[in-house]
């Protein structure tokens, strides 16, 4: 158990819908990272927040957004869902902003878009 | 652009048959190299961080080594429970602190 929690574990929804994925980092960690993992793409970095502020952005679609709250939990919002958004979404956390920090991953949310 | 290549893509071993997984990387400067283990449908589990060439770390049957261009994950006398996908990630010095992940090596150990 990494100490990172994610909810829900599974999410099944329809195209065009909007969903919210939630992540709570390890105690003491200030950074939260979001990743998408699909069979053909591997682990793709989406976005990083550090202590409530956006720090780095990867290949995140405009339909996706995220935020980190004062209690350091984070939410990833996915809207206008398409079939291709079906994937595993992982949250990771680290102590600092990222320099040589080890990222600890949560168990993931499996999103299925029908 | 930072690149991480893992080989082989898949590896089948008999229980007790030692082998090595390779992670070769191209970065402007290495800040850290990370190894993770991932079971199907689960989140990556941290194994090791290596920072400089010549560094080695061990954990049970696993040993990670690092050179200036590649890292090896040596698996000694593997057991079926070592079956998983092993991911390598590289963090470059300067710029974004976001690590670049390889596609992984899928390891199956047969009893």
PDB file of C-alpha atoms in Angstrom, chain A residues 33 35 37 39-43 45 48 56 90 97-103 105-107 110, chain B residues 31-32 34 36 38 40-46 49 51 87 91 96-99 101-103:
ATOM      1  CA  UNK A  33       0.569  13.948 -10.587  1.00  0.00           C
ATOM      2  CA  UNK A  35      -1.271   9.867 -15.547  1.00  0.00           C
ATOM      3  CA  UNK A  37      -2.409   4.479 -19.124  1.00  0.00           C
ATOM      4  CA  UNK A  39      -2.746  -0.499 -23.774  1.00  0.00           C
ATOM      5  CA  UNK A  40      -1.309   1.206 -26.831  1.00  0.00           C
ATOM      6  CA  UNK A  41       0.133   4.331 -25.194  1.00  0.00           C
ATOM      7  CA  UNK A  42       1.819   3.257 -21.995  1.00  0.00           C
ATOM      8  CA  UNK A  43       1.967   5.626 -19.048  1.00  0.00           C
ATOM      9  CA  UNK A  45       1.796  12.182 -17.929  1.00  0.00           C
ATOM     10  CA  UNK A  48       1.174  18.049 -11.909  1.00  0.00           C
ATOM     11  CA  UNK A  56       3.731  21.032 -15.130  1.00  0.00           C
ATOM     12  CA  UNK A  90      -3.378   6.961 -11.985  1.00  0.00           C
ATOM     13  CA  UNK A  97       8.129  19.678  -6.552  1.00  0.00           C
ATOM     14  CA  UNK A  98       9.700  16.744  -8.348  1.00  0.00           C
ATOM     15  CA  UNK A  99      13.479  17.079  -8.391  1.00  0.00           C
ATOM     16  CA  UNK A 100      14.693  13.503  -7.921  1.00  0.00           C
ATOM     17  CA  UNK A 101      11.526  12.887  -5.927  1.00  0.00           C
ATOM     18  CA  UNK A 102      10.155   9.396  -5.926  1.00  0.00           C
ATOM     19  CA  UNK A 103       6.564   9.274  -7.103  1.00  0.00           C
ATOM     20  CA  UNK A 105       1.284   5.701  -7.286  1.00  0.00           C
ATOM     21  CA  UNK A 106      -2.269   5.037  -6.250  1.00  0.00           C
ATOM     22  CA  UNK A 107      -4.301   1.971  -7.253  1.00  0.00           C
ATOM     23  CA  UNK A 110     -10.464   2.278 -14.506  1.00  0.00           C
TER      24      UNK A 110
ATOM     25  CA  UNK B  31      18.783  13.534 -12.303  1.00  0.00           C
ATOM     26  CA  UNK B  32      17.380  10.141 -11.356  1.00  0.00           C
ATOM     27  CA  UNK B  34      13.437   4.916 -11.267  1.00  0.00           C
ATOM     28  CA  UNK B  36       8.718   0.286 -10.782  1.00  0.00           C
ATOM     29  CA  UNK B  38       3.277  -3.048 -12.058  1.00  0.00           C
ATOM     30  CA  UNK B  40      -2.117  -6.055 -14.161  1.00  0.00           C
ATOM     31  CA  UNK B  41      -4.748  -3.428 -13.409  1.00  0.00           C
ATOM     32  CA  UNK B  42      -2.784  -2.060 -10.438  1.00  0.00           C
ATOM     33  CA  UNK B  43      -0.715   1.049  -9.862  1.00  0.00           C
ATOM     34  CA  UNK B  44       3.062   0.989 -10.345  1.00  0.00           C
ATOM     35  CA  UNK B  45       4.909  -0.004  -7.175  1.00  0.00           C
ATOM     36  CA  UNK B  46       8.179   1.781  -6.497  1.00  0.00           C
ATOM     37  CA  UNK B  49      15.928   5.077  -7.476  1.00  0.00           C
ATOM     38  CA  UNK B  51      21.214   8.697  -9.233  1.00  0.00           C
ATOM     39  CA  UNK B  87       8.769   0.005 -15.758  1.00  0.00           C
ATOM     40  CA  UNK B  91      14.159  12.231 -14.813  1.00  0.00           C
ATOM     41  CA  UNK B  96      10.498  19.900 -16.066  1.00  0.00           C
ATOM     42  CA  UNK B  97      10.866  17.407 -13.236  1.00  0.00           C
ATOM     43  CA  UNK B  98       8.438  15.033 -14.883  1.00  0.00           C
ATOM     44  CA  UNK B  99       9.994  11.610 -15.505  1.00  0.00           C
ATOM     45  CA  UNK B 101       8.527   6.348 -18.634  1.00  0.00           C
ATOM     46  CA  UNK B 102       9.506   3.443 -20.839  1.00  0.00           C
ATOM     47  CA  UNK B 103       6.902   1.042 -22.199  1.00  0.00           C
TER      48      UNK B 103
END
